[in-house]
């Protein structure tokens, strides 16, 4: 397949993915915005005023990067898992499988679609945050890089979930029982410095902890983790998950009988 | 003549142990209109699945226009258009978007994709519905949409897996005309169908598959010539008294009702002679039809023979 044909195929998949979540914006874009706005109002504004400072910042300012990152993670993941599983379930995935589209183009298109939703929701939440806090970005490059890479990691993870899922229950188990606890324990609402040493070490095993803190470093200039270490972890996850996804596609796991 | 598709000793055993294909070999020539017939579960859809790479074969090889589907993935897929048995497009997408998206998967630029979508949606009578969500289409329209989608990249080989299932006779005939037109335009067509009249009318060559094996592979003409006899239903405008006594030993007659008789004529017997005999006996014939479809008769006999083995 010529390079320009591959690009057209890639663009087609991305457009299709974006059209899908845009068409059902009441299910995909509005609910996360409302949920995060409530977090801002309740935790940031009402409870936050009594908490005072966290990690050297007003509580609202402290939780804002974590809440933006939470929305990016959840939406990147859920877009890919629900879109690709639906394609499997309805057999519409066959449309692209019978076409001469290389596996890496299929994967890249689906992943960029997931990232697009994660970033769209992240942008909406960031705009909402402006009503509650004066947003200053200390390290724009780090902020953009970490949000893009994190969104890619969870889009890839969502793809693996979709490949193995056999029912609609299977696509909600990981987000409910794994992703949400990891996000909540990833330092979104508190500084890890508040925890006893043992739990600080345990937090260090949670990859989301690094992503949230690096994003916080990008916005506030302060973090509980070493930023370079965080980027290394993100890189390892992307390479590992991407390779796994390509292997699954090549072997037709869950999509070719 | 170039071979459009060449299948050699194709075997497929599913993970549950079901042996869907037990080593089939088949060739379809370029430009042919080929029927792949068989009862449910015979292996037709599995064969199509293997050709289109949706089903992983256990062994054997598949070549499309002389190129192996494993080593020439891009070329072979570009040459192939598949209309599956089950509806497999996103039912929430607009009709036109489905065709444009499929063209995009084959690397067609957006402008060309739009032109192709218009061309085939118009040809298949769906242009007026182009902005409708596809779930709102009738069953027949959905099937036509799948044909338009498969043709978006203008493949040299089109495989249709029961494209007229559940489609009313009027629509079916218009689809036959369309398929004949694109076949005459040079597209090789492989068709699976349960409507044997459809296969007889459209296809020049035929393979019958049963229990994962090809049990017949010949031209439609050769196959039909193998018929031992044909049974016709003859209607008369006036009442027929007693059952007429024919002079021919290879023709048998029985009465269906007062104005209708059933005549079975052995292969080789001139039908004109039968009519002359009817005339001699004073039986007026106003209309005539086959009792069963000729291909159906042969199809059932082949399946029965295979079942006895």
Coordinates of C-alpha atoms in Angstrom, one line a residue:
Chain A
X1 CA 0.0 0.0 0.0
X2 CA 1.4 3.4 -1.0
X3 CA 2.1 5.9 1.8
X4 CA -0.6 8.3 0.7
X5 CA -3.1 5.4 0.6
X6 CA -2.1 4.5 4.1
X7 CA -2.6 8.1 5.2
X8 CA -6.0 8.3 3.6
X9 CA -7.0 5.0 5.4
X10 CA -5.7 6.4 8.7
X11 CA -7.5 9.7 8.2
X12 CA -10.7 7.8 7.4
X13 CA -10.5 5.8 10.6
X14 CA -9.8 8.9 12.7
X15 CA -12.7 10.8 11.0
X16 CA -15.0 7.9 11.6
X17 CA -14.0 7.7 15.3
X18 CA -14.4 11.4 15.9
X19 CA -17.8 11.4 14.1
X20 CA -18.9 8.6 16.3
X21 CA -18.2 10.3 19.6
X22 CA -19.4 13.7 18.3
X23 CA -22.7 12.2 17.1
X24 CA -23.4 11.0 20.6
X25 CA -22.0 14.0 22.4
X26 CA -24.7 13.9 25.0
X27 CA -23.2 10.5 26.1
X28 CA -19.6 11.2 25.5
X29 CA -18.8 14.9 26.1
X30 CA -21.4 16.3 28.4
X31 CA -21.5 13.7 31.3
X32 CA -17.7 13.9 32.1
X33 CA -17.9 17.7 32.0
X34 CA -20.8 17.7 34.4
X35 CA -19.1 15.2 36.7
X36 CA -15.8 17.2 36.8
X37 CA -17.7 20.5 37.3
X38 CA -19.3 18.9 40.4
X39 CA -15.9 17.9 41.7
X40 CA -14.8 21.5 41.2
X41 CA -17.8 22.8 43.1
X42 CA -17.9 20.3 45.9
X43 CA -14.3 19.3 46.5
X44 CA -12.5 22.3 45.2
X45 CA -14.8 25.1 46.3
X46 CA -16.9 24.0 49.2
X47 CA -14.6 21.4 50.9
X48 CA -11.4 22.9 49.6
X49 CA -12.0 26.2 51.4
X50 CA -11.9 24.3 54.7
X51 CA -8.9 22.3 53.7
X52 CA -6.8 25.3 52.8
X53 CA -3.5 24.4 51.2
X54 CA -2.3 21.1 49.8
X55 CA 1.3 20.6 48.6
X56 CA 1.9 24.4 48.9
X57 CA -1.2 25.4 46.7
X58 CA -4.8 26.3 47.3
X59 CA -6.7 23.0 47.3
X60 CA -8.7 24.0 44.2
X61 CA -5.5 24.7 42.3
X62 CA -4.0 21.5 43.6
X63 CA -6.8 19.1 42.5
X64 CA -7.4 20.9 39.1
X65 CA -4.6 19.2 37.1
X66 CA -5.6 15.8 38.6
X67 CA -9.2 16.2 37.6
X68 CA -8.3 17.3 34.1
X69 CA -6.0 14.2 33.8
X70 CA -8.7 12.0 35.3
X71 CA -11.1 13.1 32.5
X72 CA -8.5 12.5 29.8
X73 CA -7.6 9.0 31.1
X74 CA -11.2 7.9 31.5
X75 CA -12.4 9.2 28.2
X76 CA -9.5 8.0 26.1
X77 CA -9.9 4.6 27.6
X78 CA -13.7 4.4 27.3
X79 CA -13.8 5.7 23.7
X80 CA -11.5 3.0 22.4
X81 CA -13.0 0.2 24.5
X82 CA -16.6 1.0 23.6
X83 CA -15.9 1.9 19.9
X84 CA -13.8 -1.1 19.1
X85 CA -15.9 -3.5 21.1
X86 CA -19.1 -2.2 19.3
X87 CA -17.3 -2.7 16.0
X88 CA -16.5 -6.3 17.0
X89 CA -20.0 -6.9 18.3
X90 CA -21.8 -5.5 15.2
X91 CA -19.1 -7.0 13.0
X92 CA -18.5 -3.6 11.4
X93 CA -14.8 -4.2 12.1
X94 CA -14.9 -6.5 9.1
X95 CA -15.2 -3.4 6.9
X96 CA -11.6 -2.4 7.7
X97 CA -10.3 -6.0 8.0
X98 CA -11.2 -6.9 4.5
X99 CA -9.5 -3.7 3.2
X100 CA -5.8 -3.5 2.5
X101 CA -5.1 -1.5 5.7
X102 CA -2.0 -2.5 7.6
X103 CA -2.6 -3.4 11.3
X104 CA -0.5 -0.5 12.5
X105 CA -2.7 1.9 10.5
X106 CA -5.9 0.4 12.0
X107 CA -4.4 0.7 15.5
X108 CA -3.1 4.2 15.0
X109 CA -6.4 5.4 13.7
X110 CA -8.4 3.9 16.6
X111 CA -5.9 5.2 19.1
X112 CA -5.9 8.8 17.7
X113 CA -9.7 8.6 17.8
X114 CA -9.6 7.8 21.5
X115 CA -7.0 10.5 22.1
X116 CA -9.2 13.0 20.3
X117 CA -12.1 12.3 22.7
X118 CA -9.8 12.3 25.8
X119 CA -8.3 15.6 24.7
X120 CA -11.7 17.1 23.8
X121 CA -13.1 16.3 27.2
X122 CA -9.8 17.5 28.8
X123 CA -10.2 20.8 27.0
X124 CA -13.9 21.2 28.1
X125 CA -12.9 20.4 31.7
X126 CA -10.0 22.9 31.5
X127 CA -12.4 25.6 30.3
X128 CA -14.7 24.8 33.2
X129 CA -11.7 25.0 35.5
X130 CA -11.2 28.6 34.5
X131 CA -14.4 29.5 36.3
X132 CA -12.9 28.3 39.5
X133 CA -9.2 29.0 39.3
X134 CA -6.7 31.2 37.6
X135 CA -5.0 28.7 35.4
X136 CA -1.3 29.3 34.8
X137 CA 0.8 26.8 33.0
X138 CA 4.4 26.7 34.3
X139 CA 5.8 24.2 31.8
X140 CA 3.7 24.1 28.6
X141 CA 5.7 21.6 26.7
X142 CA 5.7 19.1 29.6
X143 CA 2.0 19.7 30.1
X144 CA 1.2 19.0 26.5
X145 CA 3.6 16.0 26.2
X146 CA 2.3 14.3 29.3
X147 CA -1.3 14.7 28.4
X148 CA -0.8 13.4 24.9
X149 CA 1.3 10.4 26.1
X150 CA -1.1 9.5 28.9
X151 CA -4.0 9.7 26.5
X152 CA -2.2 7.4 24.1
X153 CA -1.4 4.9 26.9
X154 CA -5.0 4.6 28.0
X155 CA -6.3 4.4 24.4
X156 CA -4.0 1.5 23.9
X157 CA -5.1 -0.1 27.1
X158 CA -8.7 0.4 26.1
X159 CA -8.0 -1.4 22.8
X160 CA -6.6 -4.5 24.6
X161 CA -9.7 -4.5 26.8
X162 CA -12.0 -4.3 23.7
X163 CA -10.1 -7.2 22.0
X164 CA -10.6 -9.5 25.0
X165 CA -14.1 -8.4 25.8
X166 CA -16.9 -10.8 25.0
X167 CA -19.8 -8.8 26.4
X168 CA -20.7 -5.3 27.3
X169 CA -20.1 -6.2 31.0
X170 CA -16.5 -6.9 30.1
X171 CA -15.9 -3.4 28.9
X172 CA -17.0 -1.9 32.2
X173 CA -15.2 -4.2 34.6
X174 CA -11.7 -2.7 34.1
X175 CA -12.8 0.9 34.2
X176 CA -14.8 0.3 37.4
X177 CA -12.6 -2.1 39.3
X178 CA -9.1 -1.1 38.1
X179 CA -9.0 2.3 36.4
X180 CA -11.1 4.3 38.9
X181 CA -9.3 3.1 42.0
X182 CA -5.9 3.7 40.4
X183 CA -6.9 7.2 39.5
X184 CA -8.4 8.0 42.9
X185 CA -5.2 6.6 44.6
X186 CA -3.0 8.3 42.1
X187 CA -2.7 11.6 44.0
X188 CA -5.6 13.4 42.3
X189 CA -7.1 14.7 45.6
X190 CA -4.1 14.6 47.9
X191 CA -0.3 14.9 48.1
X192 CA 1.4 11.6 48.6
X193 CA 3.6 13.4 51.2
X194 CA 0.5 13.1 53.5
X195 CA 0.7 9.3 53.5
X196 CA 2.7 7.0 55.7
X197 CA 6.0 5.8 54.2
X198 CA 4.6 2.4 53.3
X199 CA 1.6 3.8 51.4
X200 CA 4.0 6.3 49.6
X201 CA 5.9 3.2 48.3
X202 CA 2.7 1.5 47.3
X203 CA 1.6 4.7 45.5
X204 CA 4.9 4.5 43.6
X205 CA 3.7 1.3 42.0
X206 CA 0.7 3.1 40.5
X207 CA 1.6 4.4 37.0
X208 CA -1.3 6.9 37.1
X209 CA 0.4 8.5 40.1
X210 CA 3.3 9.5 37.8
X211 CA 1.1 10.8 35.1
X212 CA -1.1 12.9 37.4
X213 CA 2.0 14.4 39.2
X214 CA 3.9 15.1 36.0
X215 CA 0.8 16.9 34.6
X216 CA 0.6 18.8 37.9
X217 CA 4.3 19.7 37.6
X218 CA 3.6 21.0 34.1
X219 CA 0.8 23.3 35.3
X220 CA 1.8 24.2 38.9
X221 CA 5.6 23.6 38.7
X222 CA 5.5 21.2 41.6
X223 CA 5.4 17.5 41.8
X224 CA 5.7 14.5 44.1
X225 CA 7.7 12.5 41.4
X226 CA 10.7 12.9 39.2
X227 CA 9.4 14.1 35.8
X228 CA 12.1 12.3 33.8
X229 CA 11.2 9.0 35.5
X230 CA 7.6 9.6 34.7
X231 CA 8.3 10.1 31.0
X232 CA 10.4 6.9 31.0
X233 CA 7.4 5.0 32.5
X234 CA 5.1 6.5 29.9
X235 CA 7.5 5.5 27.1
X236 CA 7.8 1.9 28.4
X237 CA 4.0 1.6 28.7
X238 CA 3.4 3.0 25.2
X239 CA 6.0 0.6 23.6
X240 CA 4.7 -2.4 25.6
X241 CA 1.0 -1.7 25.0
X242 CA 1.5 -0.8 21.3
X243 CA 3.5 -4.0 20.7
X244 CA 0.8 -6.1 22.5
X245 CA -2.0 -4.5 20.4
X246 CA -0.1 -5.1 17.1
X247 CA 0.4 -8.7 18.2
X248 CA -3.3 -9.1 19.0
X249 CA -4.3 -7.7 15.6
X250 CA -1.8 -9.8 13.7
X251 CA -3.1 -12.9 15.3
X252 CA -6.7 -11.8 14.8
X253 CA -7.5 -12.3 18.5
X254 CA -11.2 -11.8 19.0
X255 CA -11.7 -10.5 15.5
X256 CA -10.7 -13.3 13.1
X257 CA -12.1 -16.8 13.7
Chain B
X1 CA -7.5 -16.8 -19.5
X2 CA -6.4 -15.5 -16.1
X3 CA -7.6 -17.3 -13.1
X4 CA -9.5 -14.9 -10.8
X5 CA -9.4 -17.2 -7.8
X6 CA -7.5 -20.4 -7.2
X7 CA -8.1 -22.4 -4.0
X8 CA -5.9 -25.4 -3.3
X9 CA -6.6 -28.1 -0.7
X10 CA -8.2 -25.6 1.7
X11 CA -9.0 -26.9 5.1
X12 CA -10.5 -25.2 8.1
X13 CA -11.2 -26.6 11.5
X14 CA -12.7 -24.2 14.1
X15 CA -11.5 -24.1 17.7
X16 CA -14.5 -26.1 18.8
X17 CA -13.3 -28.9 16.6
X18 CA -15.9 -28.4 13.8
X19 CA -14.3 -29.3 10.4
X20 CA -15.9 -26.7 8.1
X21 CA -13.7 -27.3 5.1
X22 CA -12.1 -30.7 4.5
X23 CA -9.7 -29.8 1.6
X24 CA -11.5 -28.0 -1.2
X25 CA -9.8 -27.0 -4.4
X26 CA -11.5 -24.6 -6.8
X27 CA -10.7 -22.3 -9.7
X28 CA -12.8 -19.5 -11.0
X29 CA -11.8 -17.8 -14.3
X30 CA -11.6 -14.1 -14.8
X31 CA -14.9 -12.7 -16.1
X32 CA -16.9 -15.7 -14.9
X33 CA -20.2 -15.5 -13.1
X34 CA -19.8 -18.4 -10.7
X35 CA -22.3 -20.0 -8.3
X36 CA -21.1 -21.6 -5.1
X37 CA -24.0 -23.6 -3.8
X38 CA -24.6 -25.8 -0.8
X39 CA -27.0 -26.3 2.1
X40 CA -26.6 -24.4 5.3
X41 CA -23.4 -25.2 7.1
X42 CA -21.8 -26.7 4.0
X43 CA -18.8 -24.4 4.2
X44 CA -19.7 -21.6 1.7
X45 CA -19.4 -18.7 4.1
X46 CA -16.2 -20.2 5.6
X47 CA -14.7 -20.4 2.1
X48 CA -15.6 -16.7 1.5
X49 CA -14.2 -15.8 5.0
X50 CA -10.9 -17.4 4.2
X51 CA -10.6 -15.7 0.8
X52 CA -11.4 -12.3 2.5
X53 CA -9.0 -13.1 5.4
X54 CA -11.7 -12.9 8.0
X55 CA -11.3 -16.6 8.7
X56 CA -7.9 -18.1 9.4
X57 CA -7.5 -21.3 7.4
X58 CA -6.0 -24.4 8.9
X59 CA -4.1 -25.3 5.7
X60 CA -4.1 -24.9 1.9
X61 CA -3.6 -21.8 -0.2
X62 CA -5.7 -19.1 -1.8
X63 CA -4.6 -17.0 -4.8
X64 CA -6.4 -14.0 -6.2
X65 CA -5.5 -13.2 -9.8
X66 CA -2.4 -15.4 -9.4
X67 CA -1.2 -13.7 -6.2
X68 CA -1.1 -15.4 -2.9
X69 CA -3.3 -13.8 -0.2
X70 CA -0.5 -14.2 2.4
X71 CA 2.4 -12.7 0.5
X72 CA 0.5 -10.1 -1.6
X73 CA -1.9 -8.8 1.0
X74 CA -2.4 -5.3 -0.5
X75 CA -2.9 -6.4 -4.1
X76 CA -5.2 -9.3 -3.4
X77 CA -7.4 -7.2 -1.0
X78 CA -7.5 -4.4 -3.6
X79 CA -8.9 -6.8 -6.2
X80 CA -11.5 -8.2 -3.9
X81 CA -15.0 -6.9 -2.9
X82 CA -17.0 -8.8 -0.4
X83 CA -20.8 -8.6 0.3
X84 CA -21.3 -10.7 3.5
X85 CA -24.4 -12.6 4.4
X86 CA -25.0 -10.6 7.6
X87 CA -25.5 -6.8 7.7
X88 CA -22.1 -5.5 9.0
X89 CA -22.2 -1.8 8.6
X90 CA -22.8 0.7 11.4
X91 CA -26.5 1.1 11.5
X92 CA -26.2 4.6 13.0
X93 CA -24.1 6.0 10.1
X94 CA -25.6 7.7 7.1
X95 CA -25.9 5.7 3.9
X96 CA -23.4 7.9 2.0
X97 CA -20.9 8.0 4.8
X98 CA -20.7 4.1 4.9
X99 CA -19.7 4.0 1.2
X100 CA -17.3 6.9 1.5
X101 CA -15.6 5.4 4.6
X102 CA -15.1 2.1 2.9
X103 CA -13.6 3.8 -0.2
X104 CA -11.2 5.6 2.2
X105 CA -10.0 2.3 3.6
X106 CA -8.9 1.5 0.1
X107 CA -7.0 4.7 -0.1
X108 CA -9.4 6.6 -2.4
X109 CA -9.1 10.4 -1.9
X110 CA -12.2 12.0 -0.5
X111 CA -13.4 13.6 -3.8
X112 CA -13.1 10.3 -5.7
X113 CA -14.8 8.4 -2.8
X114 CA -17.7 10.8 -3.0
X115 CA -18.0 10.3 -6.7
X116 CA -17.9 6.5 -6.3
X117 CA -20.5 6.7 -3.6
X118 CA -22.8 8.7 -5.8
X119 CA -22.2 6.4 -8.8
X120 CA -23.1 3.2 -7.0
X121 CA -25.8 4.6 -4.7
X122 CA -27.5 5.9 -7.9
X123 CA -27.1 2.6 -9.7
X124 CA -28.5 0.7 -6.8
X125 CA -31.4 3.1 -6.2
X126 CA -30.2 4.4 -2.9
X127 CA -29.2 8.0 -3.8
X128 CA -32.4 9.5 -2.4
X129 CA -31.6 7.8 0.9
X130 CA -28.0 9.0 1.0
X131 CA -28.5 11.2 4.1
X132 CA -30.7 8.7 6.0
X133 CA -29.3 6.7 8.9
X134 CA -28.7 3.2 7.5
X135 CA -30.9 1.5 10.2
X136 CA -33.9 3.2 8.7
X137 CA -33.4 1.3 5.4
X138 CA -35.5 -1.7 4.5
X139 CA -33.9 -5.1 4.4
X140 CA -33.6 -5.0 0.6
X141 CA -32.0 -1.6 0.7
X142 CA -29.5 -2.7 3.3
X143 CA -28.4 -5.5 1.1
X144 CA -28.0 -3.1 -1.9
X145 CA -26.0 -0.7 0.4
X146 CA -23.6 -3.6 1.1
X147 CA -23.2 -4.1 -2.7
X148 CA -22.6 -0.4 -3.2
X149 CA -20.0 -0.4 -0.4
X150 CA -18.2 -3.5 -1.8
X151 CA -18.0 -1.8 -5.2
X152 CA -16.7 1.5 -3.9
X153 CA -13.1 0.6 -4.8
X154 CA -14.2 -1.1 -8.1
X155 CA -12.7 -4.5 -7.4
X156 CA -12.0 -7.0 -10.2
X157 CA -13.6 -9.8 -8.2
X158 CA -16.9 -9.5 -6.3
X159 CA -18.0 -12.2 -3.9
X160 CA -21.6 -12.1 -2.8
X161 CA -22.8 -14.3 0.1
X162 CA -26.5 -14.7 -0.3
X163 CA -27.1 -11.1 -1.5
X164 CA -30.8 -11.6 -2.2
X165 CA -31.8 -13.4 1.0
X166 CA -35.1 -12.0 2.2
X167 CA -35.4 -9.7 -0.8
X168 CA -38.7 -9.5 -2.6
X169 CA -38.9 -10.9 -6.2
X170 CA -39.1 -7.5 -7.9
X171 CA -36.0 -6.2 -6.1
X172 CA -34.2 -9.5 -6.6
X173 CA -34.7 -9.2 -10.4
X174 CA -33.4 -5.6 -10.4
X175 CA -30.3 -6.8 -8.5
X176 CA -29.9 -9.6 -11.0
X177 CA -29.9 -7.0 -13.8
X178 CA -27.3 -4.9 -12.0
X179 CA -25.0 -7.9 -11.3
X180 CA -25.3 -9.0 -14.9
X181 CA -24.4 -5.5 -16.0
X182 CA -21.2 -5.3 -13.8
X183 CA -20.3 -8.9 -14.9
X184 CA -20.5 -7.9 -18.5
X185 CA -18.4 -4.9 -17.6
X186 CA -15.6 -7.3 -16.7
X187 CA -16.1 -7.9 -13.0
X188 CA -15.7 -11.6 -12.0
X189 CA -18.6 -12.6 -9.7
X190 CA -18.8 -15.4 -7.2
X191 CA -22.3 -15.9 -5.8
X192 CA -23.7 -18.0 -3.1
X193 CA -27.4 -18.3 -2.9
X194 CA -30.3 -20.5 -1.8
X195 CA -32.4 -19.4 -4.8
X196 CA -31.4 -21.9 -7.3
X197 CA -33.4 -20.2 -10.0
X198 CA -31.1 -17.2 -9.4
X199 CA -27.9 -19.3 -9.9
X200 CA -29.4 -20.9 -13.0
X201 CA -30.3 -17.6 -14.5
X202 CA -27.1 -15.7 -13.7
X203 CA -24.2 -18.1 -13.5
X204 CA -22.1 -19.8 -16.2
X205 CA -20.2 -22.2 -13.9
X206 CA -21.1 -23.8 -10.6
X207 CA -19.6 -25.7 -7.7
X208 CA -21.7 -27.5 -5.1
X209 CA -20.2 -27.8 -1.7
X210 CA -21.5 -30.2 1.0
X211 CA -20.1 -31.1 4.4
X212 CA -16.9 -29.2 3.6
X213 CA -16.2 -30.9 0.3
X214 CA -16.8 -29.9 -3.3
X215 CA -19.1 -32.5 -4.7
X216 CA -19.7 -30.9 -8.1
X217 CA -17.8 -28.4 -10.2
X218 CA -18.8 -27.9 -13.7
X219 CA -20.5 -25.5 -16.2
X220 CA -24.1 -24.8 -15.7
X221 CA -24.8 -26.1 -19.2
X222 CA -23.1 -29.5 -18.5
X223 CA -24.9 -29.8 -15.2
X224 CA -28.3 -29.2 -16.6
X225 CA -27.7 -31.6 -19.5
X226 CA -27.3 -34.3 -16.8
X227 CA -31.0 -34.1 -16.0
X228 CA -32.6 -37.6 -16.6
X229 CA -36.0 -36.1 -17.0
X230 CA -38.0 -32.9 -16.6
X231 CA -41.5 -32.6 -15.2
X232 CA -43.8 -30.0 -16.6
X233 CA -47.2 -28.7 -15.4
X234 CA -49.5 -28.1 -18.3
X235 CA -52.7 -26.0 -17.9
X236 CA -55.7 -26.4 -20.3
X237 CA -58.5 -23.9 -20.9
X238 CA -61.0 -26.7 -21.1
X239 CA -61.7 -29.7 -18.9
X240 CA -59.6 -32.8 -19.6
X241 CA -61.6 -36.0 -19.3
X242 CA -59.6 -39.1 -18.7
X243 CA -55.8 -39.3 -18.4
X244 CA -54.5 -39.4 -21.9
X245 CA -52.7 -42.6 -23.0
X246 CA -49.4 -41.5 -24.6
X247 CA -47.7 -43.6 -27.3
X248 CA -44.2 -42.8 -25.9
X249 CA -42.7 -45.0 -23.3
X250 CA -40.4 -42.3 -22.0
X251 CA -43.2 -39.9 -21.3
X252 CA -45.6 -40.3 -18.4
X253 CA -48.7 -38.3 -17.7
X254 CA -50.9 -37.9 -14.7
X255 CA -53.8 -35.7 -14.0
X256 CA -53.5 -32.9 -11.4
X257 CA -57.0 -31.6 -11.7
X258 CA -59.8 -31.3 -14.3
X259 CA -57.8 -28.6 -16.2
X260 CA -54.2 -29.5 -15.4
X261 CA -51.9 -32.4 -16.1
X262 CA -48.3 -33.3 -15.1
X263 CA -46.1 -34.6 -17.9
X264 CA -42.6 -36.1 -17.2
X265 CA -40.4 -36.2 -20.3
X266 CA -37.1 -38.2 -20.3
X267 CA -34.0 -36.4 -21.4
X268 CA -33.5 -36.7 -25.2
X269 CA -37.2 -36.8 -26.0
X270 CA -38.2 -34.0 -28.4
X271 CA -40.7 -31.8 -26.7
X272 CA -42.3 -30.9 -30.0
X273 CA -43.3 -34.5 -30.4
X274 CA -44.9 -34.5 -27.0
X275 CA -46.9 -31.4 -28.0
X276 CA -47.9 -33.1 -31.3
X277 CA -49.1 -36.1 -29.3
X278 CA -51.1 -33.8 -27.0
X279 CA -52.6 -32.2 -30.1
X280 CA -53.5 -35.6 -31.5
X281 CA -55.2 -36.5 -28.2
X282 CA -57.2 -33.3 -28.4
X283 CA -55.6 -31.7 -25.4
X284 CA -55.4 -27.9 -25.6
X285 CA -52.5 -26.3 -23.7
X286 CA -52.8 -22.7 -22.5
X287 CA -49.7 -22.5 -20.4
X288 CA -46.7 -24.6 -19.3
X289 CA -44.1 -24.4 -16.4
X290 CA -41.5 -26.6 -14.8
X291 CA -42.7 -28.5 -11.8
X292 CA -39.5 -27.8 -9.9
X293 CA -36.5 -25.7 -10.9
X294 CA -34.2 -27.8 -13.0
X295 CA -31.1 -26.9 -10.9
X296 CA -33.0 -27.6 -7.7
X297 CA -33.7 -31.1 -9.0
X298 CA -30.0 -31.7 -9.7
X299 CA -28.9 -30.0 -6.5
X300 CA -31.0 -32.3 -4.4
X301 CA -29.9 -35.4 -6.3
X302 CA -26.2 -34.4 -5.7
X303 CA -26.8 -33.8 -2.0
X304 CA -28.6 -37.1 -1.7
X305 CA -25.8 -39.0 -3.5
X306 CA -23.3 -37.4 -1.2
X307 CA -25.4 -38.2 1.8
X308 CA -25.5 -41.9 0.8
X309 CA -21.7 -42.1 0.5

